[in-house]
PDB file of C-alpha atoms in Angstrom:
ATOM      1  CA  UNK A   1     185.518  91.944  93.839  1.00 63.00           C
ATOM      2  CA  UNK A   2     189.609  92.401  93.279  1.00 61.00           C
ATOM      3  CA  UNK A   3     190.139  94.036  89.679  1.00 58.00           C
ATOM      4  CA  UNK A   4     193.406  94.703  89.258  1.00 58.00           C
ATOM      5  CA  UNK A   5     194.620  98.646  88.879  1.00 55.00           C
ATOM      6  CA  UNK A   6     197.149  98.384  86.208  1.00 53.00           C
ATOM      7  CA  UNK A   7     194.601  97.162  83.855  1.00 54.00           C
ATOM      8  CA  UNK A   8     195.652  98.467  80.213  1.00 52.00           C
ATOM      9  CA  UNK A   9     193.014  97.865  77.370  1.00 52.00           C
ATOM     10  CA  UNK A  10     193.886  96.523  73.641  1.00 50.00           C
ATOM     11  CA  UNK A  11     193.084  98.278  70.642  1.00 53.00           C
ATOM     12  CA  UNK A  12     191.356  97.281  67.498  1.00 69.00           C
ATOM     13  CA  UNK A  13     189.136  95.103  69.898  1.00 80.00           C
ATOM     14  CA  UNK A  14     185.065  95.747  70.313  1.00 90.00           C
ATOM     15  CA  UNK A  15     183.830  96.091  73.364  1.00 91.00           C
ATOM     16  CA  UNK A  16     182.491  92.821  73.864  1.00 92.00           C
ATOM     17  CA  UNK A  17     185.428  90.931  72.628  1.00 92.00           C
ATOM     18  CA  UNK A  18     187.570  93.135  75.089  1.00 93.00           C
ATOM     19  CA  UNK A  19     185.521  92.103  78.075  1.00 94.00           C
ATOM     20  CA  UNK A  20     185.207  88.734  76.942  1.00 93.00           C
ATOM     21  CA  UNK A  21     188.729  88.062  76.574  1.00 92.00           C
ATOM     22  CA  UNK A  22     189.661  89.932  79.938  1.00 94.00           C
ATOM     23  CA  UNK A  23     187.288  88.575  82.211  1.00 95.00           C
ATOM     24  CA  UNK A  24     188.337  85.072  80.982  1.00 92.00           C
ATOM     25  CA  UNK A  25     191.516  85.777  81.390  1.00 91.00           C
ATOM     26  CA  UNK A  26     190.906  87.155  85.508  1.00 93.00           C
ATOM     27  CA  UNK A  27     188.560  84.157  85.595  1.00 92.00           C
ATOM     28  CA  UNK A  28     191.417  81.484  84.654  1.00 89.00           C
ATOM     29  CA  UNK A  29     194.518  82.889  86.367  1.00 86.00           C
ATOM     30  CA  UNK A  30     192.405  82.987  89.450  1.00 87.00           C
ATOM     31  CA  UNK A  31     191.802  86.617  89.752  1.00 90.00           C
ATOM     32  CA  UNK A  32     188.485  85.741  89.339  1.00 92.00           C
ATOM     33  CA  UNK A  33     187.728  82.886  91.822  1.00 91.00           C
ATOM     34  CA  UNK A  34     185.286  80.116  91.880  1.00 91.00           C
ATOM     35  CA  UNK A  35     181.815  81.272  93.606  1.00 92.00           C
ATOM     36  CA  UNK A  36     182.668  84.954  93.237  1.00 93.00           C
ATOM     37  CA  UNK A  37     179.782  87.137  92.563  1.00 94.00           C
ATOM     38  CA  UNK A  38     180.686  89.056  89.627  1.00 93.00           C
ATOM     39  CA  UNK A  39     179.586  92.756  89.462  1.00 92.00           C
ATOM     40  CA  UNK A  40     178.920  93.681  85.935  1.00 91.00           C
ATOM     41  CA  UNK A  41     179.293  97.507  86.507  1.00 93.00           C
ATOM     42  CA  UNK A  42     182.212  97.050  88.160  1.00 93.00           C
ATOM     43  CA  UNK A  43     183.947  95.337  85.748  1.00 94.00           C
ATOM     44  CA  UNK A  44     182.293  97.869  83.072  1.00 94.00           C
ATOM     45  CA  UNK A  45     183.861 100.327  85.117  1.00 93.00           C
ATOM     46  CA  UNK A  46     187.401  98.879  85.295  1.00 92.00           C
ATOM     47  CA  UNK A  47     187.011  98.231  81.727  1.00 93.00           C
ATOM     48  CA  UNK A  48     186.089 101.128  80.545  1.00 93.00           C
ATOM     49  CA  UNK A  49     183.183 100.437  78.553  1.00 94.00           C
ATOM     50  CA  UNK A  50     179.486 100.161  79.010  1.00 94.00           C
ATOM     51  CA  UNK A  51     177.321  97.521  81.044  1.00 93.00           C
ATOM     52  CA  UNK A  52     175.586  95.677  77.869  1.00 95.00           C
ATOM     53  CA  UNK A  53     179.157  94.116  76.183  1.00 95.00           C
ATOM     54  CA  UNK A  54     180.224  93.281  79.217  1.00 95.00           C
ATOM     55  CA  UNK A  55     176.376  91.722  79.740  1.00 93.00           C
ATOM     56  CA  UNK A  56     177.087  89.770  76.273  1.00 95.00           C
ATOM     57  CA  UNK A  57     180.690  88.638  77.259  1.00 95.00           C
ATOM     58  CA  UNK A  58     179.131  86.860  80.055  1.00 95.00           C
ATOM     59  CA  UNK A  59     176.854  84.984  78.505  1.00 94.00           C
ATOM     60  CA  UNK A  60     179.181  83.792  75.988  1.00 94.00           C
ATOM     61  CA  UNK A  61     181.344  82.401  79.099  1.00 95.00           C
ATOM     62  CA  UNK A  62     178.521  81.225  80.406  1.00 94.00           C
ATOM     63  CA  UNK A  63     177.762  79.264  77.007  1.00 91.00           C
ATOM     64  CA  UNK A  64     181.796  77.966  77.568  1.00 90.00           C
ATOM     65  CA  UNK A  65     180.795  77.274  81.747  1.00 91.00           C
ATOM     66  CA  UNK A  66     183.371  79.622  83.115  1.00 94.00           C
ATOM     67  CA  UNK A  67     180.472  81.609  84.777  1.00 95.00           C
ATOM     68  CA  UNK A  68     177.036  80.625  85.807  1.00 95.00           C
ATOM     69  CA  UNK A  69     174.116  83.183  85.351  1.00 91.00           C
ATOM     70  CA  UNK A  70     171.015  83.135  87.629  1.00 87.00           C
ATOM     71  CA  UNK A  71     168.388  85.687  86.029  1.00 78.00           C
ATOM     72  CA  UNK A  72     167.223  88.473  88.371  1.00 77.00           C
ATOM     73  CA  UNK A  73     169.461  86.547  91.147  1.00 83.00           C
ATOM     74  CA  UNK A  74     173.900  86.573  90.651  1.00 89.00           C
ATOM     75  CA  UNK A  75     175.862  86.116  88.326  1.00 93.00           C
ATOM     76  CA  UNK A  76     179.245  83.924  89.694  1.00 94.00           C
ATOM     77  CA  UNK A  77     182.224  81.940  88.597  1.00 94.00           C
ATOM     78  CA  UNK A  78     182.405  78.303  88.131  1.00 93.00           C
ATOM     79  CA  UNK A  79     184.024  75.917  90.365  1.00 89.00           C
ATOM     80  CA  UNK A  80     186.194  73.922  88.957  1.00 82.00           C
ATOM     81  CA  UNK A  81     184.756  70.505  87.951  1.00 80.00           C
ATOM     82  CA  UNK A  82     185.911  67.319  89.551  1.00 79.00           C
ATOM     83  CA  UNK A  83     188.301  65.399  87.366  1.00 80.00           C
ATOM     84  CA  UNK A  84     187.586  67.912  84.583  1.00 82.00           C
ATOM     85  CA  UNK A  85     191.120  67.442  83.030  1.00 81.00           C
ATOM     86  CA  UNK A  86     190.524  63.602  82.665  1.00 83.00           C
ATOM     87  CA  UNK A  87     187.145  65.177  80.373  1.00 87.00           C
ATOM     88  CA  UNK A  88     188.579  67.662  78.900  1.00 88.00           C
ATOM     89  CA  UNK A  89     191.920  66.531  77.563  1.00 87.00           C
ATOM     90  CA  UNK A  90     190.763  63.527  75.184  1.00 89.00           C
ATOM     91  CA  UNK A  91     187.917  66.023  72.982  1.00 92.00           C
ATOM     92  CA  UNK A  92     191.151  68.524  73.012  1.00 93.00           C
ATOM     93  CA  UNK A  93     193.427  66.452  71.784  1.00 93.00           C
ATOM     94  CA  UNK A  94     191.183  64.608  68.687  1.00 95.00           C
ATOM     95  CA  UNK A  95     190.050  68.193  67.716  1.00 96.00           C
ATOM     96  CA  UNK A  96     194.005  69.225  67.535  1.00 96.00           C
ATOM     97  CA  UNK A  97     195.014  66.022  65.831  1.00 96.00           C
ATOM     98  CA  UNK A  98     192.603  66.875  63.166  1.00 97.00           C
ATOM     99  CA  UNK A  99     193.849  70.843  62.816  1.00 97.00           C
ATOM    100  CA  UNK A 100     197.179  68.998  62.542  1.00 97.00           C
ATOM    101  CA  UNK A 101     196.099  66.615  59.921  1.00 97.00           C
ATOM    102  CA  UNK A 102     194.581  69.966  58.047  1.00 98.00           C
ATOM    103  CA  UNK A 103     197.351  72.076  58.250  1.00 98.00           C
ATOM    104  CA  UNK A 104     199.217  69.485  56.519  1.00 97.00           C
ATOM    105  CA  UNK A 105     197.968  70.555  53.739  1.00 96.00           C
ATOM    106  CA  UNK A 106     197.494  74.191  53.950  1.00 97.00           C
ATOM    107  CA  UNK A 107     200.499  75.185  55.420  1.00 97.00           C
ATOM    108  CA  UNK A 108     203.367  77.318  53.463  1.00 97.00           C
ATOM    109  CA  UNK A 109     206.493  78.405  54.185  1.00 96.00           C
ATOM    110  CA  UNK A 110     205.870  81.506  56.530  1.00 97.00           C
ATOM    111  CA  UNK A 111     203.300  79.366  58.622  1.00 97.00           C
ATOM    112  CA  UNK A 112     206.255  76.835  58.933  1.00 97.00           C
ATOM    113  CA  UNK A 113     208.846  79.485  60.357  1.00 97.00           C
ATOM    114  CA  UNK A 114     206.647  81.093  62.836  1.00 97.00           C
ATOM    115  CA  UNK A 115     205.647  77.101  63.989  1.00 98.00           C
ATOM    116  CA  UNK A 116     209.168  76.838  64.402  1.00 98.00           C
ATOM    117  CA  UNK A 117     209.301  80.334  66.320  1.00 97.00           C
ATOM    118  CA  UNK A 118     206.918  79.357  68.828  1.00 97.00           C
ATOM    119  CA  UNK A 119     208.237  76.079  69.609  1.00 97.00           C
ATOM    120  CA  UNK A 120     212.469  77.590  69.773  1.00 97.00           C
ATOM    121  CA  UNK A 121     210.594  80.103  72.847  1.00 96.00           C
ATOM    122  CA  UNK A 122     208.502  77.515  74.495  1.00 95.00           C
ATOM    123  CA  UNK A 123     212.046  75.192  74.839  1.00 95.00           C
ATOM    124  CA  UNK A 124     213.589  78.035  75.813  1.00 96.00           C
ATOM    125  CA  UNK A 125     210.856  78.944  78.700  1.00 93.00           C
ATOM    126  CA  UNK A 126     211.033  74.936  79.461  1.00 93.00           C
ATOM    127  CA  UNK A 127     214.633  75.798  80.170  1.00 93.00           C
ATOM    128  CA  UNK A 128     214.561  78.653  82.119  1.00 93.00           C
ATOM    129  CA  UNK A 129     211.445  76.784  84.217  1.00 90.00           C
ATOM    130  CA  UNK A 130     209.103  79.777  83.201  1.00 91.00           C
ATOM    131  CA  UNK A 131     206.289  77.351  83.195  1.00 87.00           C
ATOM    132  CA  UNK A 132     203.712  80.680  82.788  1.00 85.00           C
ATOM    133  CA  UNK A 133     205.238  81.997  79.591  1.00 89.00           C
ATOM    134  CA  UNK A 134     205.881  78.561  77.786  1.00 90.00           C
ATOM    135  CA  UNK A 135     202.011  77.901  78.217  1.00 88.00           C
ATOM    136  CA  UNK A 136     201.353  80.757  76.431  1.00 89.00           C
ATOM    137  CA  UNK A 137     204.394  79.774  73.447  1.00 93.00           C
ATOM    138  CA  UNK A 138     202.431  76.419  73.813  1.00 92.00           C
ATOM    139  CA  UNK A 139     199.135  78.164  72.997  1.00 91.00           C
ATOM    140  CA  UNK A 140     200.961  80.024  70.589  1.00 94.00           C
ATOM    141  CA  UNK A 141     202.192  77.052  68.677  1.00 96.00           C
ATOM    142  CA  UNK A 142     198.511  75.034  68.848  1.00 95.00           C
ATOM    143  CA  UNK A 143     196.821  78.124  67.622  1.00 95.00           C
ATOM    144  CA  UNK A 144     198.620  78.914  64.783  1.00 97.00           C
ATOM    145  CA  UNK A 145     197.877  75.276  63.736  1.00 98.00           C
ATOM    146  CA  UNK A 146     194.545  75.537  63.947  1.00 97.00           C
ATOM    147  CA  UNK A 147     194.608  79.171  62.322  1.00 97.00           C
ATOM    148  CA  UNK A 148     196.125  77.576  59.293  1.00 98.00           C
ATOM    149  CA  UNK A 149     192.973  75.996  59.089  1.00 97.00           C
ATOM    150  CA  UNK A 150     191.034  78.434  58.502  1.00 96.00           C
ATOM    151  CA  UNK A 151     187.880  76.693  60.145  1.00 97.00           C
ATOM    152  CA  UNK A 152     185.753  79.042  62.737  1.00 95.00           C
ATOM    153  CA  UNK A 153     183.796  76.096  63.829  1.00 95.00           C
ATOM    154  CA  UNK A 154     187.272  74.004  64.864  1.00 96.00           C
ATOM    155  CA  UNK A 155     188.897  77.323  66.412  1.00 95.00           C
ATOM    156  CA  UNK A 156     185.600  77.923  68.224  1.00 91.00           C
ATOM    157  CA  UNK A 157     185.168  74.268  69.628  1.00 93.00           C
ATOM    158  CA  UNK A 158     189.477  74.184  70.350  1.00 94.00           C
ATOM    159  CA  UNK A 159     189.505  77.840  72.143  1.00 90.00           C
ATOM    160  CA  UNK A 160     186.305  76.959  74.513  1.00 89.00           C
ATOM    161  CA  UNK A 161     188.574  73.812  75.764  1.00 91.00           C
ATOM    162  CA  UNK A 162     191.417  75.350  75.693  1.00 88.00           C
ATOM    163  CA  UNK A 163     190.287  77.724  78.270  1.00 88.00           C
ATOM    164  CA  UNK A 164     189.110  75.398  80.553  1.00 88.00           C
ATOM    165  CA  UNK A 165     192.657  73.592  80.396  1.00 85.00           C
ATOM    166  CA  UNK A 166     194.585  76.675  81.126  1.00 85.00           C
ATOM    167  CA  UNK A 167     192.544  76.895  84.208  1.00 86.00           C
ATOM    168  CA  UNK A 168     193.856  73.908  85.061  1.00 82.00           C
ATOM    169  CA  UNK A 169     197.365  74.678  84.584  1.00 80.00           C
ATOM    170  CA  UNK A 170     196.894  77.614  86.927  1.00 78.00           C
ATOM    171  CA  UNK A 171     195.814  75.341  89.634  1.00 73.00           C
ATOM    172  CA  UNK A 172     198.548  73.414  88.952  1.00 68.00           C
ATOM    173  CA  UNK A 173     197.138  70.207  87.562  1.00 62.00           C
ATOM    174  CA  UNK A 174     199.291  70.480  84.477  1.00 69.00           C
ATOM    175  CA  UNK A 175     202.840  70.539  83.931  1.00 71.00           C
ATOM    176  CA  UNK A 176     204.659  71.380  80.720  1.00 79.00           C
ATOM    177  CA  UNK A 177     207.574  69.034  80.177  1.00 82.00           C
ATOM    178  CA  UNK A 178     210.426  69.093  77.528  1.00 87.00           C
ATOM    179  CA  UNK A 179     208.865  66.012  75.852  1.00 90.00           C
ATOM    180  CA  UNK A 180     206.702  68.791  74.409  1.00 92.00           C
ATOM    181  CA  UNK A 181     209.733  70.119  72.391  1.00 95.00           C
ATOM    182  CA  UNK A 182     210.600  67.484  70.458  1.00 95.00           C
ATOM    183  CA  UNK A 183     206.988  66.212  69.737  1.00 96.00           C
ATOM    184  CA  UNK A 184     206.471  69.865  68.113  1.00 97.00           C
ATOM    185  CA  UNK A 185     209.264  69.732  66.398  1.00 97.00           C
ATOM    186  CA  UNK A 186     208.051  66.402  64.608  1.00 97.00           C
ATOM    187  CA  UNK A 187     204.905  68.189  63.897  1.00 98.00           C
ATOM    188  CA  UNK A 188     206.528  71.013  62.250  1.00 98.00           C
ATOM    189  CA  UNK A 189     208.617  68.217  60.081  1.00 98.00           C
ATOM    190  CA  UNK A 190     205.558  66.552  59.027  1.00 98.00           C
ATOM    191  CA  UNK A 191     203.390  69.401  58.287  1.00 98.00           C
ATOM    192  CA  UNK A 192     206.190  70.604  56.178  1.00 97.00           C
ATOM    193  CA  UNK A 193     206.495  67.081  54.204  1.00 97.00           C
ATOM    194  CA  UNK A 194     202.390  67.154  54.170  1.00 97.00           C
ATOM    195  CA  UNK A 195     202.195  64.197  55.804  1.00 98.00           C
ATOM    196  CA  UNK A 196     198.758  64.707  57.377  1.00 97.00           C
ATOM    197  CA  UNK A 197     198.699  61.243  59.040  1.00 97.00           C
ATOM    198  CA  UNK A 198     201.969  61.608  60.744  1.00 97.00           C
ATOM    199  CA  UNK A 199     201.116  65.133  61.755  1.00 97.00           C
ATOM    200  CA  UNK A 200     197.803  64.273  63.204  1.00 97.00           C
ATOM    201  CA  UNK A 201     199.133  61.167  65.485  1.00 96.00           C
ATOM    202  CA  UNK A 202     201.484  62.816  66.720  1.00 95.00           C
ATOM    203  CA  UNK A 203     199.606  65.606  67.564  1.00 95.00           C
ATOM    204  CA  UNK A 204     197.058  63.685  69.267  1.00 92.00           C
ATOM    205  CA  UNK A 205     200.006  61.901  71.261  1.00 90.00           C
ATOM    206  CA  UNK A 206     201.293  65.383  72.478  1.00 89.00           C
ATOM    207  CA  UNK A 207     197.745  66.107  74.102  1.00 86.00           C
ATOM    208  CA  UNK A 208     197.362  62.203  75.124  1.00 80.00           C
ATOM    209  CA  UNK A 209     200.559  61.924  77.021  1.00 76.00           C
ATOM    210  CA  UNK A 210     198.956  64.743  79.262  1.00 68.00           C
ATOM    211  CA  UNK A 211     195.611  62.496  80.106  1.00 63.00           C
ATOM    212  CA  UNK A 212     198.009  59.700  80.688  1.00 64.00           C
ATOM    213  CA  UNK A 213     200.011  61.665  83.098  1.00 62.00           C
ATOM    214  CA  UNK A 214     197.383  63.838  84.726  1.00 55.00           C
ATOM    215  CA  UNK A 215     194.440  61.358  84.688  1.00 49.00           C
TER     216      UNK A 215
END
């Protein structure tokens, strides 16, 4: 199973949430592929820790279906589903419309400057064609909606998605566009006029125009 050497590990992090975050991470940039066996004491090992978070971090991806678990038998990655994104995409983007609609009206000034941060690098990786690093200003910019929230339950349901659909852009089935830009940039204005109903269809339009696109 390829683990890559120049692994570097966070801090502040328990050892569960370290693993889980990792080996999701290896699992959708392809490091991990589908129908590997996965070797929990070897990624214990290249983690650093012990056997029994890295046991709980894969059942919580198998809970999400990045991994499937066969008691006493393997433990492996998920293929990817056919015509996942065309299932995926419209739960994403009602769930985002209403964080949108929510931040409306819990947003304050410093949440509105670091919206606007996020979106001024994602143009700029648009622009540069760094398609990698503006999905992650892109992730950036969705989850600090739905952090201004302040609602586990939506930031559970949004981040279990979420993974699935950066998967996808890995294999290429998504492409960021410039459209993207401007359509954050009307979120930011309405969030910052607290107009929840402008915020949340337009949100929901950013996500849609992908299914459109894609589907």
């Amino acid at each position: 199973m390829p683990i890559p050497q120049n692994y570097s590990a966070p801090v502040k992090i328990s050892a569960k949430d370290r693993a889980y975050n990792q080996i999701q991470e290896w699992i959708v940039d392809g490091t991990l592929v589908p129908n590997e066996k996965i070797n929990d004491a070897q990624l214990a090992n290249a983690l650093g820790i012990s056997r029994t978070p890295v046991r709980e971090a894969l059942q919580l991806l198998a809970l999400q279906g990045l991994v499937a678990m066969k008691p006493g038998v393997s433990t492996y990655v998920t293929e990817l589903e056919e015509g996942a994104l065309g299932k995926i995409l419209p739960p994403l983007s009602v769930l985002q419309a209403l964080a949108a609609r929510t931040a409306a009206n819990m947003a304050d000034e410093d949440d509105i400057k670091e919206l606007e941060l996020y979106n001024r690098n994602f143009k700029e990786a648009i622009a540069s064609k760094d398609y990698f690093s503006a999905l992650k200003h892109d992730e950036h910019f969705h989850g600090k909606i739905v952090k201004i929230c302040d609602n586990t339950y939506l930031e559970s349901s949004i981040n279990v998605l979420q993974a699935h659909v950066r998967r996808l852009f890995f294999k290429n089935e998504i492409i960021l566009s410039a459209e993207s830009v401007t359509e954050h940039k009307d979120i930011i204005e309405a969030i910052k006029n607290k107009d929840s109903d402008k915020a949340s269809c337009i949100a929901q339009k950013n996500w849609q125009r992908s299914v459109d696109n894609y589907c």
